[in-house]
Coordinates of C-alpha atoms (C1' of nucleotides) in Angstrom, one line a residue:
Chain A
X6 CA -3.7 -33.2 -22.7
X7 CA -3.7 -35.0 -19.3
X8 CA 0.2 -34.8 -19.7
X9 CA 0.4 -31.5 -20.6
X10 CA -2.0 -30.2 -17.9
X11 CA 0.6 -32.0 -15.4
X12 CA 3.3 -29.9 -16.5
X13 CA 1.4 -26.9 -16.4
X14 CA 0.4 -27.1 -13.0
X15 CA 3.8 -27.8 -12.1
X16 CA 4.4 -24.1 -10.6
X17 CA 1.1 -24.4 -9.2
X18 CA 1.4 -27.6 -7.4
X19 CA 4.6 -26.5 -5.8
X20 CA 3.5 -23.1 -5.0
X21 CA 0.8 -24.7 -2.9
X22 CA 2.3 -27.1 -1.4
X23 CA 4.8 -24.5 0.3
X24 CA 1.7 -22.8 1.7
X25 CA 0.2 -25.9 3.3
X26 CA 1.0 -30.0 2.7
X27 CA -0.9 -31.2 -0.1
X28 CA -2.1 -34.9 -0.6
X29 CA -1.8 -37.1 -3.2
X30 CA -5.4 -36.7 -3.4
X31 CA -4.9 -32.7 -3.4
X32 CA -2.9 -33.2 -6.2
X33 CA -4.4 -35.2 -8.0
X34 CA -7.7 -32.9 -7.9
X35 CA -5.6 -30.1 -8.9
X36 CA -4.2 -31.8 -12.3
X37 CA -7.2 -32.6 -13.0
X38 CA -9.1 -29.5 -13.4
X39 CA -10.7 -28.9 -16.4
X40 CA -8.8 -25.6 -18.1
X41 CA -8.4 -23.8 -21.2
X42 CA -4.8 -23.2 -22.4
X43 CA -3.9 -19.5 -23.5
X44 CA -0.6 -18.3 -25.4
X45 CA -0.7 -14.4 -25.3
X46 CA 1.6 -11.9 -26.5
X47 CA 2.8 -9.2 -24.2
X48 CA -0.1 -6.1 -23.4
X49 CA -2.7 -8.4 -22.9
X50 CA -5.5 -7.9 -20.4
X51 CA -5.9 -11.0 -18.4
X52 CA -8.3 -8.6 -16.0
X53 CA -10.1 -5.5 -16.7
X54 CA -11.2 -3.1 -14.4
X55 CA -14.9 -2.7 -13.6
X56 CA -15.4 -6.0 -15.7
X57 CA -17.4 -9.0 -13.6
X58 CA -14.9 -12.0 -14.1
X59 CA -15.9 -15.4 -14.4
X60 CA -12.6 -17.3 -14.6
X61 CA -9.4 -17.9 -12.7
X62 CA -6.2 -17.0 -14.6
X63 CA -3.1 -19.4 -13.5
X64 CA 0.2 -17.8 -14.8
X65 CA 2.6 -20.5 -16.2
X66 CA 5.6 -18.8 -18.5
X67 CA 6.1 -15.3 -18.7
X68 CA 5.1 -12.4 -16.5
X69 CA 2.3 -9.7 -15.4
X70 CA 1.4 -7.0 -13.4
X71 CA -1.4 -5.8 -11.9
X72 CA -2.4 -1.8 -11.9
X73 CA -4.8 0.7 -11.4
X74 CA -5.0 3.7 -14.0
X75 CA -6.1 7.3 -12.5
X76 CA -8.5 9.9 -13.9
X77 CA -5.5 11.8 -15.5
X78 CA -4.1 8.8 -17.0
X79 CA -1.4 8.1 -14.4
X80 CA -0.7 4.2 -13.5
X81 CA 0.5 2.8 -10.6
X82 CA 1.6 -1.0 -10.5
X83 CA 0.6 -2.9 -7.7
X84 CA 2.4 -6.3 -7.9
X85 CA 4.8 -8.5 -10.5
X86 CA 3.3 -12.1 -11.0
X87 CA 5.5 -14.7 -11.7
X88 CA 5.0 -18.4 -12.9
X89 CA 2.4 -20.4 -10.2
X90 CA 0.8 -17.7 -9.5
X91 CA -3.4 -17.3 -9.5
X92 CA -3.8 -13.5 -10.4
X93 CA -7.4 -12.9 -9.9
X94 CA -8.4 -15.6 -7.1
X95 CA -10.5 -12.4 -5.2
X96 CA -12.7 -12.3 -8.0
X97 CA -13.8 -15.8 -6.8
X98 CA -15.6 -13.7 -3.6
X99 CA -15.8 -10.1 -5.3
X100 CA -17.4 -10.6 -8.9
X101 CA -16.4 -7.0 -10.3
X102 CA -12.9 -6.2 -10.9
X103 CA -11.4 -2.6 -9.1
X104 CA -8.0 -2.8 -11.2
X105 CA -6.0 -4.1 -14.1
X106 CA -4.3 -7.3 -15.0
X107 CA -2.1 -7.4 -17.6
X108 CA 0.7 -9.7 -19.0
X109 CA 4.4 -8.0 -19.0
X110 CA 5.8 -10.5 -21.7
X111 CA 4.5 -13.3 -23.5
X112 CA 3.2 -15.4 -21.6
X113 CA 1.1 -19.0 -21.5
X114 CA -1.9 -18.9 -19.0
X115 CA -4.5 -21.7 -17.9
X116 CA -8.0 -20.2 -17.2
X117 CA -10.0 -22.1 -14.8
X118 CA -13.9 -21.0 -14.0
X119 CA -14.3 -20.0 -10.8
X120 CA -17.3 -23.0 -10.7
X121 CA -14.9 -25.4 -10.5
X122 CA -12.5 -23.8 -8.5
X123 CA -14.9 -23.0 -6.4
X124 CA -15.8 -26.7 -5.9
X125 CA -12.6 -27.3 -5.5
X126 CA -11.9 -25.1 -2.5
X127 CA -15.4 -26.4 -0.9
X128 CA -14.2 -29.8 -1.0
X129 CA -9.8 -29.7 -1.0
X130 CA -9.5 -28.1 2.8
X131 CA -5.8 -28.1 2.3
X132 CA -6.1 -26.5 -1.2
X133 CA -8.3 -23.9 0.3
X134 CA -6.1 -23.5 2.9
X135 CA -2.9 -22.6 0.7
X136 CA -5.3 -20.2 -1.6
X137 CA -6.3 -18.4 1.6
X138 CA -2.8 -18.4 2.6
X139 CA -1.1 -16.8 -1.1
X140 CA -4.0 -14.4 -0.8
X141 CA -2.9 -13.1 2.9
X142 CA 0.3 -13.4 1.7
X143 CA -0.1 -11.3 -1.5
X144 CA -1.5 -8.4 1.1
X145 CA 1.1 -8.6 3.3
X146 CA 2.8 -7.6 0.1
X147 CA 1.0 -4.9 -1.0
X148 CA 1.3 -3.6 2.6
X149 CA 5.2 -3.8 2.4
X150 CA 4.7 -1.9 -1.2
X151 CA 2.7 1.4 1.0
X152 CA 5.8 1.6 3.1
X153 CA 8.1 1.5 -0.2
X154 CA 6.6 3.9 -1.9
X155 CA 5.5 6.0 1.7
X156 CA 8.8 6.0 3.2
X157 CA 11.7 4.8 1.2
X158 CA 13.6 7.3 -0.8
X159 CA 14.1 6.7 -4.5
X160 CA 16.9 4.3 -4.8
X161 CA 15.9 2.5 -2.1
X162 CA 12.4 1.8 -3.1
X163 CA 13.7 0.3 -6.3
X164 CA 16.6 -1.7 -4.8
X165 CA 13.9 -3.2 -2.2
X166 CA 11.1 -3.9 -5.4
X167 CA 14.4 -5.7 -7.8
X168 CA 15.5 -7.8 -4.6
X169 CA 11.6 -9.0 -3.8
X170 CA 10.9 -9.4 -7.6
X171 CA 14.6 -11.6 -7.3
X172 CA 13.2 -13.7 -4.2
X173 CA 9.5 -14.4 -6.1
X174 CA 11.4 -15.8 -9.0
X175 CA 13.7 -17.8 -7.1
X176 CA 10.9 -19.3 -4.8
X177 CA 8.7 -19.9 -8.2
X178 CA 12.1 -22.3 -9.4
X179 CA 12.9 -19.6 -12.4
X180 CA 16.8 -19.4 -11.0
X181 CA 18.8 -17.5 -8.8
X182 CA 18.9 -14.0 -7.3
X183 CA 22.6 -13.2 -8.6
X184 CA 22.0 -13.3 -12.0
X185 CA 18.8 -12.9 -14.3
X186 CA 17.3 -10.3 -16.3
X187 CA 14.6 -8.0 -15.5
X188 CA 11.8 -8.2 -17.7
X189 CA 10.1 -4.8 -17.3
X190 CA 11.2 -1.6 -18.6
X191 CA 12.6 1.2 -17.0
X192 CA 9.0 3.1 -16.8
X193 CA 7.3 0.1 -15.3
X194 CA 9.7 0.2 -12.2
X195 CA 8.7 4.0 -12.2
X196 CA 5.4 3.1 -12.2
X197 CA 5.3 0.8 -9.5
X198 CA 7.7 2.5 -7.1
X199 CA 5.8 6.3 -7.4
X200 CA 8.7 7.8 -9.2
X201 CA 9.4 8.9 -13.3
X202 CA 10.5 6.8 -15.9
X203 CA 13.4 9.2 -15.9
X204 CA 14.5 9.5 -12.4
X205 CA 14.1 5.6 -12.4
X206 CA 16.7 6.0 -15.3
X207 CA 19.0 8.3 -13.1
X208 CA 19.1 5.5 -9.5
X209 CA 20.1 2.8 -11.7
X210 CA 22.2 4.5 -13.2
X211 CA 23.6 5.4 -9.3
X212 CA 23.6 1.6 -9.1
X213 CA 25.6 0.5 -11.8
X214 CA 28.2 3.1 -10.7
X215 CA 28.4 1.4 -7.5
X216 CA 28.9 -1.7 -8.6
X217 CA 25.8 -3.1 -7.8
X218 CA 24.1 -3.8 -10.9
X219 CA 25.5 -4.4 -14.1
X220 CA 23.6 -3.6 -17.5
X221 CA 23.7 -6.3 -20.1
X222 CA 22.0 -5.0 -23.6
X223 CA 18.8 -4.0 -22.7
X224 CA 18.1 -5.3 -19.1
X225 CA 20.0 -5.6 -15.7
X226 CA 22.2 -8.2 -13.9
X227 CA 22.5 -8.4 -10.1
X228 CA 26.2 -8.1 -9.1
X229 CA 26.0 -7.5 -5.6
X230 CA 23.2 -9.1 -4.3
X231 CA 24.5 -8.1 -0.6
X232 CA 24.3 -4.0 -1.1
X233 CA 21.6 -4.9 -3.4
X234 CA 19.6 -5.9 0.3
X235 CA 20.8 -2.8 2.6
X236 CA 20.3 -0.2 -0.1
X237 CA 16.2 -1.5 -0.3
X238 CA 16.4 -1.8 3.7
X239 CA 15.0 -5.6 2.1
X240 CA 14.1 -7.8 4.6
X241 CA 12.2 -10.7 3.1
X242 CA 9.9 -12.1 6.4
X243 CA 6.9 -9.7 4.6
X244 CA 6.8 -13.0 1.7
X245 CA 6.1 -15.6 4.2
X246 CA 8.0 -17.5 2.3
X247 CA 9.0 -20.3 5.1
X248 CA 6.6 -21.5 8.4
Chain B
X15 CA -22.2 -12.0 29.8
X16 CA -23.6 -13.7 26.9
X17 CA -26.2 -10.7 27.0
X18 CA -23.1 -8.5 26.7
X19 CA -21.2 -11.2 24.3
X20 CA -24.5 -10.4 22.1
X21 CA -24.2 -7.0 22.2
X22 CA -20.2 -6.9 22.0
X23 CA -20.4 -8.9 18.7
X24 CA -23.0 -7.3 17.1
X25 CA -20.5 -5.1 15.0
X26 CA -19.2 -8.5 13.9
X27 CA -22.2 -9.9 12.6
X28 CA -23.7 -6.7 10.7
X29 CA -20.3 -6.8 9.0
X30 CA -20.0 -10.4 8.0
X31 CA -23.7 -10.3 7.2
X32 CA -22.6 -7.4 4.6
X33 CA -20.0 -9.6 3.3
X34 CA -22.2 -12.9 2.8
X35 CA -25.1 -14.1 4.0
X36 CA -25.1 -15.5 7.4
X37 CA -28.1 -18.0 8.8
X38 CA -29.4 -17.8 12.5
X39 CA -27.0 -20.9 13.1
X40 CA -24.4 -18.9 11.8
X41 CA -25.2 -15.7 14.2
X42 CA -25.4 -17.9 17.2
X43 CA -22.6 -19.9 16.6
X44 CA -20.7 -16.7 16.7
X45 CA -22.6 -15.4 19.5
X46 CA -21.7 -17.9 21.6
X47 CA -17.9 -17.9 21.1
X48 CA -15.8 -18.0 23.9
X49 CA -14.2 -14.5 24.3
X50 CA -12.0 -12.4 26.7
X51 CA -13.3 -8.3 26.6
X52 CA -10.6 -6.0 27.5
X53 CA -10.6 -2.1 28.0
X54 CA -7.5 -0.7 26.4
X55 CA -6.2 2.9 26.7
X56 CA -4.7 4.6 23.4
X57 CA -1.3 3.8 22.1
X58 CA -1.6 0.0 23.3
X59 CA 0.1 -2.6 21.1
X60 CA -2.5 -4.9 20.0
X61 CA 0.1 -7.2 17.2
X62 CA 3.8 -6.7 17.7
X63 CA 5.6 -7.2 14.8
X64 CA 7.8 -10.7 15.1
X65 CA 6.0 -12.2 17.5
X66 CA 4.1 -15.1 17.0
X67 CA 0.2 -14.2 17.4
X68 CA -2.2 -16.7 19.2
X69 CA -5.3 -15.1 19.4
X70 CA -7.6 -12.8 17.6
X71 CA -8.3 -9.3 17.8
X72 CA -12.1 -8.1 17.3
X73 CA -12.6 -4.5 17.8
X74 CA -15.6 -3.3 19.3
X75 CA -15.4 0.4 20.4
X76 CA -12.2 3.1 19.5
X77 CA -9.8 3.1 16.2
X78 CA -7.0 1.4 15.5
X79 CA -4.1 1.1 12.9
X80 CA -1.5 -1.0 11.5
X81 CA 1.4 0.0 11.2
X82 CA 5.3 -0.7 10.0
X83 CA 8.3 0.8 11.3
X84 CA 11.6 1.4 9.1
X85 CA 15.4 0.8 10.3
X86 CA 15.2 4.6 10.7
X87 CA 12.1 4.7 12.8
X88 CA 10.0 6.4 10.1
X89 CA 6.8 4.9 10.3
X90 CA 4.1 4.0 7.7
X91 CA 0.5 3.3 8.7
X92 CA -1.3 0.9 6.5
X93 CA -4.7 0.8 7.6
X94 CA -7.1 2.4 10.0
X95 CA -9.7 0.3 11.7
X96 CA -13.1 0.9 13.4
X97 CA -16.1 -1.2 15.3
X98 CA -16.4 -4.5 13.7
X99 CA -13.2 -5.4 12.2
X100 CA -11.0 -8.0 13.4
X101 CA -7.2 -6.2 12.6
X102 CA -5.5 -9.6 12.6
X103 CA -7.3 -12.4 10.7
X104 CA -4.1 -13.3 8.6
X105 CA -2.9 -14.6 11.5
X106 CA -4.9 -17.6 11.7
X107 CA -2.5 -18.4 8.5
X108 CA 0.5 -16.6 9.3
X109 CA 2.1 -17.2 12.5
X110 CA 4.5 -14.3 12.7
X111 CA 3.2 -10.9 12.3
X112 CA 5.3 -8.7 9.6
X113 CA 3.6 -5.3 11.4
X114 CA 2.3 -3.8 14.5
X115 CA -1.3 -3.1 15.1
X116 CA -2.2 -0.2 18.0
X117 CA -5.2 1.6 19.6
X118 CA -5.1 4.9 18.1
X119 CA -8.1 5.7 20.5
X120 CA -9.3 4.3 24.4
X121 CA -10.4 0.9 22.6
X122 CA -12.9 -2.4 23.6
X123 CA -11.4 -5.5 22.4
X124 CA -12.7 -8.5 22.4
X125 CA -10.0 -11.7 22.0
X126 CA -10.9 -15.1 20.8
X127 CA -8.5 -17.8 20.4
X128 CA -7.2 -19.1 17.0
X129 CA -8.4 -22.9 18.1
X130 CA -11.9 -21.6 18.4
X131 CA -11.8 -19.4 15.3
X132 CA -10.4 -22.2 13.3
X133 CA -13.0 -24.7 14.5
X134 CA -15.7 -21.6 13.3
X135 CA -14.5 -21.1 9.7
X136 CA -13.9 -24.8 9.4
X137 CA -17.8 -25.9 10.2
X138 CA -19.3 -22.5 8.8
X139 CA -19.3 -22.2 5.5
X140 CA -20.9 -18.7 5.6
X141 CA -18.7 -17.7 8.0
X142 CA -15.8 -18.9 6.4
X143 CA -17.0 -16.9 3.3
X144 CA -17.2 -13.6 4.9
X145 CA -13.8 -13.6 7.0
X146 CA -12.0 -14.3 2.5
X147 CA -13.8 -12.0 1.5
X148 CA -12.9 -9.2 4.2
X149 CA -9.8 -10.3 4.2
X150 CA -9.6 -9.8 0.5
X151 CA -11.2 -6.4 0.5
X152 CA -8.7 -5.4 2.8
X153 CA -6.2 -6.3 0.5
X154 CA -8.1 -4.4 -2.3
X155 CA -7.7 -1.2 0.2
X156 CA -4.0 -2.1 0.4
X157 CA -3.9 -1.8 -3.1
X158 CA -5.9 1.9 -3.5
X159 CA -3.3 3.0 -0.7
X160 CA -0.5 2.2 -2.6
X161 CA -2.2 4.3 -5.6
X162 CA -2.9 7.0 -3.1
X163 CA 0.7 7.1 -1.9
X164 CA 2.5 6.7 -5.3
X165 CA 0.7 8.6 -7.7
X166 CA -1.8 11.6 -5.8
X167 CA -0.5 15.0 -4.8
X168 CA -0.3 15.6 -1.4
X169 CA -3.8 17.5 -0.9
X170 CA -5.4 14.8 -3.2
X171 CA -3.7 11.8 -0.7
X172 CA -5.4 13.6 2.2
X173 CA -8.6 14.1 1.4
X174 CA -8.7 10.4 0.1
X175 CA -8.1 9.0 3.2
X176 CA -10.6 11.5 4.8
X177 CA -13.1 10.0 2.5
X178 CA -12.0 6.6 3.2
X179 CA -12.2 6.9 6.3
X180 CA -16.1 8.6 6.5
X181 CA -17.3 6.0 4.6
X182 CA -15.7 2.9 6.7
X183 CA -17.2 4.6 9.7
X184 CA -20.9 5.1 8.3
X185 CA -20.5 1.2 7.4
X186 CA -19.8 0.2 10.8
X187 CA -22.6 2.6 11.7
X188 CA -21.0 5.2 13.1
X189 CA -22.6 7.9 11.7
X190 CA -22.8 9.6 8.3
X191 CA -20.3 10.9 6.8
X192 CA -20.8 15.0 6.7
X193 CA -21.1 15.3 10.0
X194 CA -17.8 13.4 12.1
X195 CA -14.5 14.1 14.2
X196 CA -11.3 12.5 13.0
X197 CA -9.7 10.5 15.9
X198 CA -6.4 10.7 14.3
X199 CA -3.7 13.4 14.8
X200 CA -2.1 15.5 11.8
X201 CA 1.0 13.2 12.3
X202 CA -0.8 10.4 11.8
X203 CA -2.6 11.5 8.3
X204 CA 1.3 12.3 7.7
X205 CA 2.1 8.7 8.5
X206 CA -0.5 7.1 6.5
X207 CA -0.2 9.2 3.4
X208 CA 3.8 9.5 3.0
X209 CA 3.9 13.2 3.8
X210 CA 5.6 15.0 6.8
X211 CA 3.0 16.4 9.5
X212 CA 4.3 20.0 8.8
X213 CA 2.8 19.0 5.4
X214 CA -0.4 17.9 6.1
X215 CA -0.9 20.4 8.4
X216 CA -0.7 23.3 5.4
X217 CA -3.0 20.9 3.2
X218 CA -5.5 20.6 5.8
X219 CA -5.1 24.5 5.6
X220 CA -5.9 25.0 2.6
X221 CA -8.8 22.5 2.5
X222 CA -10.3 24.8 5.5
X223 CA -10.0 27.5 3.6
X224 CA -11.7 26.7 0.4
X225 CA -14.5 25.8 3.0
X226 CA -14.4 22.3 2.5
X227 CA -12.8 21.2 5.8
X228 CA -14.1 22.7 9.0
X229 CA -11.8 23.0 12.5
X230 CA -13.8 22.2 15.6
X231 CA -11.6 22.4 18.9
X232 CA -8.8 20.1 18.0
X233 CA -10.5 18.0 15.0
X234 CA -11.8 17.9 11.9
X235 CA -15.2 18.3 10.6
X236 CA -16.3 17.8 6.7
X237 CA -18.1 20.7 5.6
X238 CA -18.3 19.9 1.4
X239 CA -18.5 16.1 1.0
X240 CA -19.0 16.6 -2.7
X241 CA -15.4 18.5 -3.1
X242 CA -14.0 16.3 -0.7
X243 CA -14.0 13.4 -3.1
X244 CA -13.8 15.0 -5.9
X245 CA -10.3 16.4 -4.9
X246 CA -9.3 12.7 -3.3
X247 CA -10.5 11.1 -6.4
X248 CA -12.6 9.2 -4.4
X249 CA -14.4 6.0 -6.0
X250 CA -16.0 3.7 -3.3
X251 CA -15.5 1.3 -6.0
X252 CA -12.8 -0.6 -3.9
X253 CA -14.2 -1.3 -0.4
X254 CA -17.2 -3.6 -2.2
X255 CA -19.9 -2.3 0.0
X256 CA -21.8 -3.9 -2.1
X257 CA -22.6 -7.0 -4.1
Chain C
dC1 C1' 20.5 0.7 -43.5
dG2 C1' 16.1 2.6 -41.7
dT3 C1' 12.9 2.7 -38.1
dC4 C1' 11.0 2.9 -33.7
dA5 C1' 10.8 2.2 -29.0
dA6 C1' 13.5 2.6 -24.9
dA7 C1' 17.1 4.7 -22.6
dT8 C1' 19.9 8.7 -21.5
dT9 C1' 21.1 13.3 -20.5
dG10 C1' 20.8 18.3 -19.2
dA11 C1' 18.6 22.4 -17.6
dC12 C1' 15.2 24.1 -14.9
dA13 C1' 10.9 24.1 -12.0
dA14 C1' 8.4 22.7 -8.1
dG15 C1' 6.4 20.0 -4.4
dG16 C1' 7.4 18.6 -0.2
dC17 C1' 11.0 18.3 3.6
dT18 C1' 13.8 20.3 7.4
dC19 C1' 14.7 23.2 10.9
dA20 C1' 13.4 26.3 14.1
dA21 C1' 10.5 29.3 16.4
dG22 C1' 6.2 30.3 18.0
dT23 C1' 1.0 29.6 19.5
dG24 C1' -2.9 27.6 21.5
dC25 C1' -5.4 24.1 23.9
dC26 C1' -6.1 21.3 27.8
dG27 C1' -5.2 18.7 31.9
dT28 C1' -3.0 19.1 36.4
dG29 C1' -1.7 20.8 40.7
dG30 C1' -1.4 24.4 43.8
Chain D
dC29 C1' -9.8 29.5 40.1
dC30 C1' -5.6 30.4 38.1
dA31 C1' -0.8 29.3 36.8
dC32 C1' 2.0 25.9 34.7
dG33 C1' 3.6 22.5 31.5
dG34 C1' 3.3 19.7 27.7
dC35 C1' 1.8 18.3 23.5
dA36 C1' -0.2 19.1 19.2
dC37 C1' -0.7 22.4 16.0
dT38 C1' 1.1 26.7 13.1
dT39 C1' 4.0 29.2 10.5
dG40 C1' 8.1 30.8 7.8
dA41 C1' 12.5 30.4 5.3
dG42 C1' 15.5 27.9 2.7
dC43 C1' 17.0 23.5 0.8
dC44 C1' 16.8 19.2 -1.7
dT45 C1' 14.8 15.4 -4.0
dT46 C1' 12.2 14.4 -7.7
dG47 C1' 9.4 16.0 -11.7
dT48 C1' 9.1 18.3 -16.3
dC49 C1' 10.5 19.2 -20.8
dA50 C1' 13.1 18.5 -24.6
dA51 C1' 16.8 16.9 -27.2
dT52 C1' 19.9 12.9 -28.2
dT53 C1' 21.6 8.4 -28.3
dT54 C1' 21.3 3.5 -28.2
dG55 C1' 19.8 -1.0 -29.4
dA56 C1' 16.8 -4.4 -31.6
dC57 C1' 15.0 -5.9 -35.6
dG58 C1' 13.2 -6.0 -40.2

DNA sequence: CGTCAAATTGACAAGGCTCAAGTGCCGTGG
DNA sequence: CCACGGCACTTGAGCCTTGTCAATTTGACG
């Protein structure tokens, strides 16, 4: 188990140690956590809306996303979640949930109780300070998402949210942005750039004919990762990924 | 000056003290941070995007908003900010700023210097507390904009932000929410919602005329706070007022 | 080979944008 | 006190991007 945890946390570790310099002792505290191991199949609600949570979910294979459902049934995605990522950590400081979590393939999780993450944030300054960090990050993400779907028009928006959903999987050490597959569906691009399922259908379409994507069976290849950039006006200092 | 310091912050405390609990240490330790007031006119940059950000920015009197702008000089706004917030927390974390924040009104500032702020959080717990937690329900209103922008109709985007708005003014206590100008122009509403001003300008029409929105000189009055949220969908839900 | 979800396609409707021409408010200067 | 100028707000006409609806096709998998 001890092994295993240290494996697990792998995506973790290094996710946080790129947000501030973490000790041995950092480390160590980290690995050490007391977690419960989860295999889930895809559709699975890590987080519910309106539900008070009382663990930390730590993402370590697969994918999710995280969304909000409107009073006529209408979803909006708000972020993809890759391996390393925490995807609840503000319901350590706001107990009640205002949107959905859910996994987008199957995925393992580690669930961690917000007690002793809690403790561990109290007492690890440099682990609270690269929590603190992701979080600030993960809004200057969402504020980069308002101007997507605000301003860009629709091929862009869904160039700019492939190349970013390229960079996060690169920086989490799943492989490069030229060639990988995209694990959501047509309709969840739609419903995370503001568009329809079919329109969606229609840009990709505009970018295969380009040349800029490739379709390979049922998902997506990068081919040029260059127009790939200036058609989503992507400019990647919003991810904070280096300083 | 620490009779005016006093006064200045006292928007700051009776919003951290909202977020968590603060002590009369706490209160005083803020109190008696060393600040620099200035008096800024509208339109005055307060975060440049790019540039690296040493101090920050506590509001105390006017609005502000953040703000991106595109290759194409469209602009999206992001937030709007009142009394009480400081607009630029994430840059005790982040160096570089990835947006712009502006006085949308005459504005009183107050700035306090990273080093001191750091030196706060780090021996105030409570402190520390409330500053994650704003800074995570900001993100939570990041997310609810994105919503707002990618799935409501334009009316139903508009009336939203009205709403919003209202009720992040009667927190700061600024008044209740019926009764209110709107410091923003029509082009701004445009720029914070996706839509063109042309645009917002016939929504706000026809929000007039079904007697819900009231015209006084060259603002905006609510008239029907039950319809207004009802067509914005509104749910409080997401700014955790409470709890 | 059958089944089912996802992707694809076409025709049409519509919400919102663009462009362009006013109108009204308010501060400024004579 | 009034005339002027400028900025924000209005309004209308026509266009265009995206949505809607409905019918097919494709691909994965049992």
């Amino acid at each position: 188990m001890a092994e295993a945890s240290v494996d697990a946390f792998d995506a973790l570790i290094r996710k946080l140690n790129r947000l501030a310099d973490l000790s041995d002792d950092d480390r160590q505290a980290i690995a050490t956590l007391p977690v419960r191991v989860s295999r889930l199949t895809k559709g699975t609600l890590l987080v519910q809306e309106g539900s008070l949570v009382s663990d930390c979910c730590l993402l370590i294979q697969g994918y999710a996303f995280r969304s909000k459902i409107g009073p006529d049934g209408d979803r909006q995605i708000m972020s993809f979640h890759v391996a390393g990522d925490i995807v609840d950590v503000q319901h350590l400081m706001l107990s009640r949930a205002d949107h959905d979590v859910e996994t987008l393939t199957d995925a393992v999780i580690l669930r961690i109780s917000h007690s002793d993450l809690t403790a561990l944030i109290d007492n690890y300054p440099s682990i609270r300070k690269s929590l603190w960090r992701s979080s600030l990050i993960e809004a200057s993400i969402f504020r980069e998402w308002i101007f997507n779907v605000g301003q860009r028009e629709a091929v862009a928006r869904i160039a700019h949210l492939i190349c970013e959903f390229a960079v996060l999987r690169e920086a989490a050490g799943l492989g490069g942005c030229g060639e990988f597959d995209l694990p959501m569906h047509q309709h969840h691009i739609g419903e995370a750039t503001g568009l329809t399922g079919v329109h969606v259908n229609r840009m990709l379409r505009l970018l295969t004919q380009n040349g800029i994507l490739k379709q390979v069976g049922r998902s997506m290849r990068v081919l040029d990762w260059q127009r790939l950039q200036a058609v989503g006006e992507f400019e990647p200092d919003y991810l904070h990924l280096e300083a």
